[in-house]
Short mmCIF file of C-alpha atoms and ligand atoms in Angstrom, two decimals:
data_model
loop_
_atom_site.label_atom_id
_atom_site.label_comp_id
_atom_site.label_asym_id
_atom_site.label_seq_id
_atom_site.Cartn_x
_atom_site.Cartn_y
_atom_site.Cartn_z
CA UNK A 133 -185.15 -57.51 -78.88
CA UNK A 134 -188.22 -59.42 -79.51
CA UNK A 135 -191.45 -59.61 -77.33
CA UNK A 136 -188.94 -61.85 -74.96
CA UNK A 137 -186.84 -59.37 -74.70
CA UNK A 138 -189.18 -56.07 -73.96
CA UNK A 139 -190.98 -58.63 -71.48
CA UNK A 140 -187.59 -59.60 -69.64
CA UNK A 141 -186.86 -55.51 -70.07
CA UNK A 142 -189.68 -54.54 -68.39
CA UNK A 143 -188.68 -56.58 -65.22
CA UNK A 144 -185.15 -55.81 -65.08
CA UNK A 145 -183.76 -52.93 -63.21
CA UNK A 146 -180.70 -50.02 -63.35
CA UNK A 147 -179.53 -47.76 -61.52
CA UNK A 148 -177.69 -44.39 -63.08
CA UNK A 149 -174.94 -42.71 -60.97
CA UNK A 150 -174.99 -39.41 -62.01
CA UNK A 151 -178.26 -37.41 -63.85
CA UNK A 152 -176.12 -34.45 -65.64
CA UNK A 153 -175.18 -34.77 -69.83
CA UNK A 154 -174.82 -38.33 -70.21
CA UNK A 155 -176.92 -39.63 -67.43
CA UNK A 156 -179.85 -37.78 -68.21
CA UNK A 157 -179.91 -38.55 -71.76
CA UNK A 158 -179.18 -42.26 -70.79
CA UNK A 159 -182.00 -42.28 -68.39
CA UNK A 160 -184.39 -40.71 -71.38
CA UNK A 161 -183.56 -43.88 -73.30
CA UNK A 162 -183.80 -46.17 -70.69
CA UNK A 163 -187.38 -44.95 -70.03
CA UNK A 164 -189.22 -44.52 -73.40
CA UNK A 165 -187.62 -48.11 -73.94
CA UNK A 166 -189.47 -49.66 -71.28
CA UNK A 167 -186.89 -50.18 -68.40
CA UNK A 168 -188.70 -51.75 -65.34
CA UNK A 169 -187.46 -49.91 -62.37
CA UNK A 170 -184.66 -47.01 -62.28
CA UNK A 171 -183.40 -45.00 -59.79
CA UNK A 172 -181.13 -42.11 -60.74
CA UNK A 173 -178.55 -40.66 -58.14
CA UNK A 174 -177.08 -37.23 -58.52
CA UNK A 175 -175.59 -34.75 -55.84
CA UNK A 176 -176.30 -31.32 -58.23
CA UNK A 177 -178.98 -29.01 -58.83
CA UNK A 178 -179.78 -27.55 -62.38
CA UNK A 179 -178.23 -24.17 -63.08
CA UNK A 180 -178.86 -22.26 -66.35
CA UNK A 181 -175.14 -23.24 -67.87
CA UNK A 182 -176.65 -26.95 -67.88
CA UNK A 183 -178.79 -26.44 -70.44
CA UNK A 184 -176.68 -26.60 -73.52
CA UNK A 185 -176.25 -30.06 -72.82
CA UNK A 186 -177.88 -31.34 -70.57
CA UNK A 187 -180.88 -32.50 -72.55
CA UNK A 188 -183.69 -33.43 -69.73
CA UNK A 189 -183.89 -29.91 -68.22
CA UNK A 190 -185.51 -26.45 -69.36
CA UNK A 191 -185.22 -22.71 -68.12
CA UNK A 192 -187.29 -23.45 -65.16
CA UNK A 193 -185.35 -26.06 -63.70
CA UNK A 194 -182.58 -23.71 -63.32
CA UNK A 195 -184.99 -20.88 -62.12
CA UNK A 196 -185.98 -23.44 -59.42
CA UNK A 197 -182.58 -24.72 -58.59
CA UNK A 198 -184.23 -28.20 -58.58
CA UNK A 199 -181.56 -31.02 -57.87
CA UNK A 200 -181.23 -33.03 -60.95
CA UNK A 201 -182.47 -36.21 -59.69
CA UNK A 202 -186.09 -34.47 -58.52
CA UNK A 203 -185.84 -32.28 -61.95
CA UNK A 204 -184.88 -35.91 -63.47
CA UNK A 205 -187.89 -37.84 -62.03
CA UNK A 206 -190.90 -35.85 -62.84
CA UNK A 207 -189.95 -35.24 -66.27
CA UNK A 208 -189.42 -39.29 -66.66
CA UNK A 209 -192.82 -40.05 -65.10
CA UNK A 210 -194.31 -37.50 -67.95
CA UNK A 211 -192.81 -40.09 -70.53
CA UNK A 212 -193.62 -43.50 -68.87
CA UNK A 213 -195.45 -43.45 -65.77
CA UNK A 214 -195.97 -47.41 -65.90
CA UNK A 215 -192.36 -47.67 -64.52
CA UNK A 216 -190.83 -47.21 -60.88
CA UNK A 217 -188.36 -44.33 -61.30
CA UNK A 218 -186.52 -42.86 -58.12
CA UNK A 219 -184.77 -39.66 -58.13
CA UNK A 220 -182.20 -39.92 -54.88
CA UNK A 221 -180.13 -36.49 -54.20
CA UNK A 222 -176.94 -38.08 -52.66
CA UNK A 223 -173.40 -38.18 -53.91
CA UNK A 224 -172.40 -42.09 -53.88
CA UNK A 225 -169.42 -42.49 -51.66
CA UNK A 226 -167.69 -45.70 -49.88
CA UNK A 227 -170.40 -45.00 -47.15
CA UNK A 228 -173.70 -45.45 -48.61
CA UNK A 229 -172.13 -47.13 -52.66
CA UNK A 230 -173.66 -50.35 -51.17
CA UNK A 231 -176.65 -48.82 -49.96
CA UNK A 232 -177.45 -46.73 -53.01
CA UNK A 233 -176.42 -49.60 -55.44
CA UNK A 234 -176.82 -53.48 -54.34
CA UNK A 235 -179.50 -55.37 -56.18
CA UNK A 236 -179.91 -53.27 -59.58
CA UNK A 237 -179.15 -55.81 -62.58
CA UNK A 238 -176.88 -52.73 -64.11
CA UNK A 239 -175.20 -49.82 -63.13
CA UNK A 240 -174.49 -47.13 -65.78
CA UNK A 241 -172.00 -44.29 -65.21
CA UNK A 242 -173.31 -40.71 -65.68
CA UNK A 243 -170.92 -39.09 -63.84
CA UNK A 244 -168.30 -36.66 -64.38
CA UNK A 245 -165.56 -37.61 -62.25
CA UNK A 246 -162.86 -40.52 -61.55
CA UNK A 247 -162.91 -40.94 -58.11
CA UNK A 248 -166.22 -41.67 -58.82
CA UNK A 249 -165.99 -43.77 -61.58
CA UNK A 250 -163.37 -46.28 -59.38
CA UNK A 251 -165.47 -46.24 -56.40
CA UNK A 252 -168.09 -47.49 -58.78
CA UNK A 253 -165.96 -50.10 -60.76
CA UNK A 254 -164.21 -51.44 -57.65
CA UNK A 255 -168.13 -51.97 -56.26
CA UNK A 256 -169.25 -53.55 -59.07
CA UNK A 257 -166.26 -55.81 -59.21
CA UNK A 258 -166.50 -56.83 -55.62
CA UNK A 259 -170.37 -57.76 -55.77
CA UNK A 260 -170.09 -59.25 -60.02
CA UNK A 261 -172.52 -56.32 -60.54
CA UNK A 262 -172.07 -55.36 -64.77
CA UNK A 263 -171.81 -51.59 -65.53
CA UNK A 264 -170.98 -49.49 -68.67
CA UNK A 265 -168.36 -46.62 -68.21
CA UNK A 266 -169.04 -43.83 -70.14
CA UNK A 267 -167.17 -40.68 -70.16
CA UNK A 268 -167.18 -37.55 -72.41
CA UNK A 269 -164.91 -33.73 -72.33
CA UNK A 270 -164.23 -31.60 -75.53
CA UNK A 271 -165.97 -33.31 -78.51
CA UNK A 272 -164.77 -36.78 -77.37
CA UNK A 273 -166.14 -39.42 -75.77
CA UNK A 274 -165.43 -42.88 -74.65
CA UNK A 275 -167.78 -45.96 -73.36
CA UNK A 276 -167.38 -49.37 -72.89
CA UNK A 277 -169.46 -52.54 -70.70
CA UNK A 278 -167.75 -54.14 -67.51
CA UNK A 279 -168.54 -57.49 -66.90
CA UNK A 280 -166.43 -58.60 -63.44
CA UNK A 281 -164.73 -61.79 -64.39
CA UNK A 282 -165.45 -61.60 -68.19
CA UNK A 283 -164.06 -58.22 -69.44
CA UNK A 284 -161.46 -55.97 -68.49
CA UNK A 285 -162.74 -53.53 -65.70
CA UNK A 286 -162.15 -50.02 -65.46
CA UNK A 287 -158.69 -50.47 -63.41
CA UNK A 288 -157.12 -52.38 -66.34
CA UNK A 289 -158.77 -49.77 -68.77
CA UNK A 290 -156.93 -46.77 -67.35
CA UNK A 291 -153.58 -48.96 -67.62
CA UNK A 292 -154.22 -49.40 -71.40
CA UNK A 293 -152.61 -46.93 -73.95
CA UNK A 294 -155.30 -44.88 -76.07
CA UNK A 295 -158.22 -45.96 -73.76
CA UNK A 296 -159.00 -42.96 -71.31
CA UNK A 297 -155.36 -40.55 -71.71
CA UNK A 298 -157.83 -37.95 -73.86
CA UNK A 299 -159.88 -37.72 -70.75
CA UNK A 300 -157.61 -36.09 -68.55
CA UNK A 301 -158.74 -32.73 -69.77
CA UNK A 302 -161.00 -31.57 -67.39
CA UNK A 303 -164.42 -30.10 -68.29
CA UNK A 304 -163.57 -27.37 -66.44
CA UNK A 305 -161.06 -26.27 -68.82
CA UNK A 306 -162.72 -27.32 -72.14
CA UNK A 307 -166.21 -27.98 -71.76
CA UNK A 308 -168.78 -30.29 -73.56
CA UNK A 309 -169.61 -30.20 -76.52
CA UNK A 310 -174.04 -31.37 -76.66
CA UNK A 311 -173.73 -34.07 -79.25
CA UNK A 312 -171.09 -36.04 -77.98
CA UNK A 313 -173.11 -35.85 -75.19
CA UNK A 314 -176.12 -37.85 -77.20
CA UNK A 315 -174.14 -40.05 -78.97
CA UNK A 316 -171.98 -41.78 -76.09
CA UNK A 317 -175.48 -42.06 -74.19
CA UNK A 318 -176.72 -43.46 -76.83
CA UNK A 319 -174.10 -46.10 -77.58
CA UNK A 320 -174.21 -46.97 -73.95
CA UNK A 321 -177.70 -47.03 -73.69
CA UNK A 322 -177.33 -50.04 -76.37
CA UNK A 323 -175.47 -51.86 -74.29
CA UNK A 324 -177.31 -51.68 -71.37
CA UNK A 325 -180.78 -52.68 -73.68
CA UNK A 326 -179.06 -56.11 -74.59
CA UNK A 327 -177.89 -56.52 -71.18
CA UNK A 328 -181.45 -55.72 -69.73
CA UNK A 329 -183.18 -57.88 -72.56
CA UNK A 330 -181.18 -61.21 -71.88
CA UNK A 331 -179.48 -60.92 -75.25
CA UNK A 332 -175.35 -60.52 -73.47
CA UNK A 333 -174.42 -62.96 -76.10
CA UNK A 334 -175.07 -59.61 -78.76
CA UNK A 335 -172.86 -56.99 -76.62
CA UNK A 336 -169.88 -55.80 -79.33
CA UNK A 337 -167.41 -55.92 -76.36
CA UNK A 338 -165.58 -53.38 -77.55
CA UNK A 339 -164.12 -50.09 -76.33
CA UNK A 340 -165.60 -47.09 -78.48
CA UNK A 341 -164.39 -44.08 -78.90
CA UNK A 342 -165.64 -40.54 -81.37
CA UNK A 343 -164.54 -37.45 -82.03
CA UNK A 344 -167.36 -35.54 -83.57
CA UNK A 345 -165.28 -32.86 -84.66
CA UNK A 346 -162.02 -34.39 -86.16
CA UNK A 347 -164.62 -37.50 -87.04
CA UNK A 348 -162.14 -39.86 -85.89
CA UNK A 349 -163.96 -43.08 -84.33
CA UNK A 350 -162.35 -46.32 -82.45
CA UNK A 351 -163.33 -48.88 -81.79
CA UNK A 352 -160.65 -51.26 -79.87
CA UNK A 353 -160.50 -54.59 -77.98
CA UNK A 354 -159.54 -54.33 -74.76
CA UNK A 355 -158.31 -57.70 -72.37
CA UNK A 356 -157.44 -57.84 -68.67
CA UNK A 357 -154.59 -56.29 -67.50
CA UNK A 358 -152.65 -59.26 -65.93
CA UNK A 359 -152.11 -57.61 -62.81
CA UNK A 360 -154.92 -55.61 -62.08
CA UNK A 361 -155.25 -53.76 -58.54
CA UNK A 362 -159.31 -54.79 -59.01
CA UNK A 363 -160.47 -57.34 -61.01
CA UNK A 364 -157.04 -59.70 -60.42
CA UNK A 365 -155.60 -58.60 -57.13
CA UNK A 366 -158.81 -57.70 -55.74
CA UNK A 367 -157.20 -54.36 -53.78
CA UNK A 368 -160.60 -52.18 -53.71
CA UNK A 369 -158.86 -48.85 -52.70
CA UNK A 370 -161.91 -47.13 -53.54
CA UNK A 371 -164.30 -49.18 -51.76
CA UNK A 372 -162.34 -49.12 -48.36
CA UNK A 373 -161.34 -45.25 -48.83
CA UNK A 374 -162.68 -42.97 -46.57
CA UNK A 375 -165.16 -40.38 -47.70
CA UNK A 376 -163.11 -37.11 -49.37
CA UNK A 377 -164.55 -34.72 -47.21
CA UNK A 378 -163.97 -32.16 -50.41
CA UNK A 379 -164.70 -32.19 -54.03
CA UNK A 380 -163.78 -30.11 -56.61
CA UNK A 381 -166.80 -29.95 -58.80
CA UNK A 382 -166.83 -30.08 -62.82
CA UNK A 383 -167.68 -27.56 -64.94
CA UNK A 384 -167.35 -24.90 -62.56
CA UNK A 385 -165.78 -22.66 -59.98
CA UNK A 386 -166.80 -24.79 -57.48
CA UNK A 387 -166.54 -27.07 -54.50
CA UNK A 388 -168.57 -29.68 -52.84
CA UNK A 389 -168.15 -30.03 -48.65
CA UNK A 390 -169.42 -33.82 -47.58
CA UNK A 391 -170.25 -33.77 -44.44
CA UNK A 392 -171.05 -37.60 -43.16
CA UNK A 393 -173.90 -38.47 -41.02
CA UNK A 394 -175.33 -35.23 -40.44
CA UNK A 395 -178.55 -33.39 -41.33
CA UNK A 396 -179.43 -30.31 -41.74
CA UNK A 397 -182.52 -28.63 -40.26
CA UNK A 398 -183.18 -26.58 -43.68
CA UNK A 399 -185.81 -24.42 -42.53
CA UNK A 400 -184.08 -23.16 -39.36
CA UNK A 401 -181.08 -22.33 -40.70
CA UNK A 402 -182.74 -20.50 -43.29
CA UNK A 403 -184.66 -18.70 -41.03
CA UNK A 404 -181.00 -18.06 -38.93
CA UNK A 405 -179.37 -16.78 -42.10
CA UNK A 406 -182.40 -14.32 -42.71
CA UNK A 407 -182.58 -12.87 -39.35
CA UNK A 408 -178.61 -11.91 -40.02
CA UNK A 409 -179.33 -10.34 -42.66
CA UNK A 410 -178.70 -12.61 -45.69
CA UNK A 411 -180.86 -13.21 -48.58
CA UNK A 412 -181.97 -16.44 -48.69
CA UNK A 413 -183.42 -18.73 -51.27
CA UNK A 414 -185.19 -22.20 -50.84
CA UNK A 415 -186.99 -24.89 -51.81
CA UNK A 416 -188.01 -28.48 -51.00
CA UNK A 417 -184.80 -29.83 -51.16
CA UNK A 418 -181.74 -26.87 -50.96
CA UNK A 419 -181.35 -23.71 -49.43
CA UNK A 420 -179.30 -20.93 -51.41
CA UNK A 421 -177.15 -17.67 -50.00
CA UNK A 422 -174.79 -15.39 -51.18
CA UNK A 423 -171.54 -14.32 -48.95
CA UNK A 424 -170.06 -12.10 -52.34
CA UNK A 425 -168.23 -12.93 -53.88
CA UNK A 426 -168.94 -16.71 -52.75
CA UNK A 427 -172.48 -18.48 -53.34
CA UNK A 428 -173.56 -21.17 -50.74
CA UNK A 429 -176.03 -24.50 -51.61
CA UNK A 430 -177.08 -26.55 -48.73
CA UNK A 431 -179.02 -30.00 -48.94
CA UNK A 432 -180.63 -31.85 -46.34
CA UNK A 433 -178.39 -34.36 -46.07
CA UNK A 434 -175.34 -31.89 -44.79
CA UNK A 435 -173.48 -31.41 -48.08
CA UNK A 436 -173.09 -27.85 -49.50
CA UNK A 437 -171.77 -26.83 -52.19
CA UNK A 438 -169.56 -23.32 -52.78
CA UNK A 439 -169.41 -21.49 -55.78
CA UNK A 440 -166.93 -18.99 -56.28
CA UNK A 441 -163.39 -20.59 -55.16
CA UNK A 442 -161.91 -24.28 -55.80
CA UNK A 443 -160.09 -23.67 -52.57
CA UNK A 444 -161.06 -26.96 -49.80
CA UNK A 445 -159.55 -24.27 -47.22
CA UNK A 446 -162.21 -21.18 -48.34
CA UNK A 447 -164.71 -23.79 -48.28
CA UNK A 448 -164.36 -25.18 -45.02
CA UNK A 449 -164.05 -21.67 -43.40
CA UNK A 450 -167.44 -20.82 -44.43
CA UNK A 451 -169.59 -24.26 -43.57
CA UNK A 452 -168.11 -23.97 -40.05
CA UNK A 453 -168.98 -19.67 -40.02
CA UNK A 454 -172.48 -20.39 -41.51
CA UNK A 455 -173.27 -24.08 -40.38
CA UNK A 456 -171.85 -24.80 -37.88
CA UNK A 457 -168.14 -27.36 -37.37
ZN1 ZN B 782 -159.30 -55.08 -63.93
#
């Protein structure tokens, strides 16, 4: 990189959309190599199955139920506090993917969903932003840099034989394995440090792809798709869609509830719940309760999330008994 490029490092910028397996391990990199400002987004809070992979967080993390973007942030200050990091709780949707986003020299994807991942592409399409997909399920994983207007984006991707069909395994059904985890971060992470340095002109441009249990590895060009819905015909689906007002989460019996626009008075509603008799757990940013066999997470900014049930129906029953329609 050269003392150029840690200079021009230091005053770039990225943002990472999701703090989890691969986001947190990106964002690890990112800071100890000198990154100048980062802000990392994520809608979850630690629980104790995140640990086996999920490389930023310990024991009491999970204890706390600290969101992963405040669990995130103090541990990154620990390793360089001569950096701007921000930790923002929020899961990035049509509504606020400008907000959250606009202005960072490079988005990275830490997430662990698609509708995510195209919300984020047809974004970064529509404003020339660059961003590196990265995905990983099983002991496979997959990454590779967008450039709007000089590579294929992730639209034409997901048309392309071989680039993204292993992925439709959910990690719900087969988990992650740690080091794929590493590795994929890691390869993106390279990426984005010749991106953030000024040296684009040394990206490999290629799609990679590992297995770390078969071994297999790929590494495969990738061009436009002539007829792309984003980066030819410029249809942003994503970007125009309306919020999904539920989300199936991944990795677990769970579901997240958006509500838009609303806030939650934390506090009173905990104090609510306790006078009815339920147990109650809280901190700073959540508030925790049990309706057995279901488990309840609320954040400030209205979302919950339900544990216990993938069913939207189930879910919506017990915001509106609990919260409030
Ligand atoms: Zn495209």
């Amino acid at each position: 990189m050269g003392e150029e490029g840690q200079r021009k490092l230091l005053q770039s910028s990225a943002v990472i959309v999701g703090c989890g397996a691969i986001g947190a391990t990106a964002a690890q990199l990112l800071v100890r190599a000198g990154v100048g400002r980062l802000r990392l987004i994520d809608r979850d809070f630690v629980e104790p199955s995140n640990l086996q992979r999920q490389a930023l967080f310990d024991e009491n993390d999970a204890r706390e139920a600290l969101p992963k973007a405040v669990a995130a942030e103090r541990k990154l200050r620990l390793v360089n506090s001569e950096i701007e990091i921000d930790g923002v709780v929020s899961d990035v949707t049509p509504g606020n993917v400008e907000e959250l986003l606009v202005g960072f020299d490079l988005i990275l994807d830490g997430t662990d969903n698609f509708e995510t991942r195209y919300l984020l592409n047809d974004f970064a399409v529509e404003s020339g932003q660059p961003w590196i997909y990265a995905a990983a399920v099983g002991s496979y994983g997959v990454t590779f840099v967008i450039r709007p207007g000089m590579t294929a984006c992730l639209a034409c991707l997901l048309g392309t034989p071989d680039a993204g069909t292993m992925l439709a395994e959910t990690c719900d059904t087969v988990g992650v394995l740690g080091p794929i985890v590493n590795l994929i971060a890691s390869l993106e992470v390279a990426e984005a440090l010749k991106i953030l340095s000024g040296r684009s002109e040394a990206l490999h441009r290629r799609l990679l792809s590992c297995d770390v249990w078969s071994g297999r590895m790929q590494s495969i060009g990738v061009t436009r798709a002539a007829n792309c819905r984003a980066c030819v015909r410029t249809d942003f689906t994503y970007l125009q869609g309306e919020s999904q007002p539920h989300i199936t989460m991944c990795g677990r019996d769970s579901v997240q509830i958006h509500e838009r626009r609303r806030t939650l008075d934390l506090e009173a509603l905990a104090r609510s719940l306790a006078a009815a008799g339920i147990a109650v757990t809280k901190n700073d940013f959540l508030l925790k309760f049990g309706v057995p066999p279901y488990e309840m997470t609320l954040f400030g900014d209205g979302r919950a999330i339900l544990k216990g049930s993938t069913d939207p129906t189930v879910a919506r029953s017990l915001y509106s008994r609990y919260i409030g329609a």
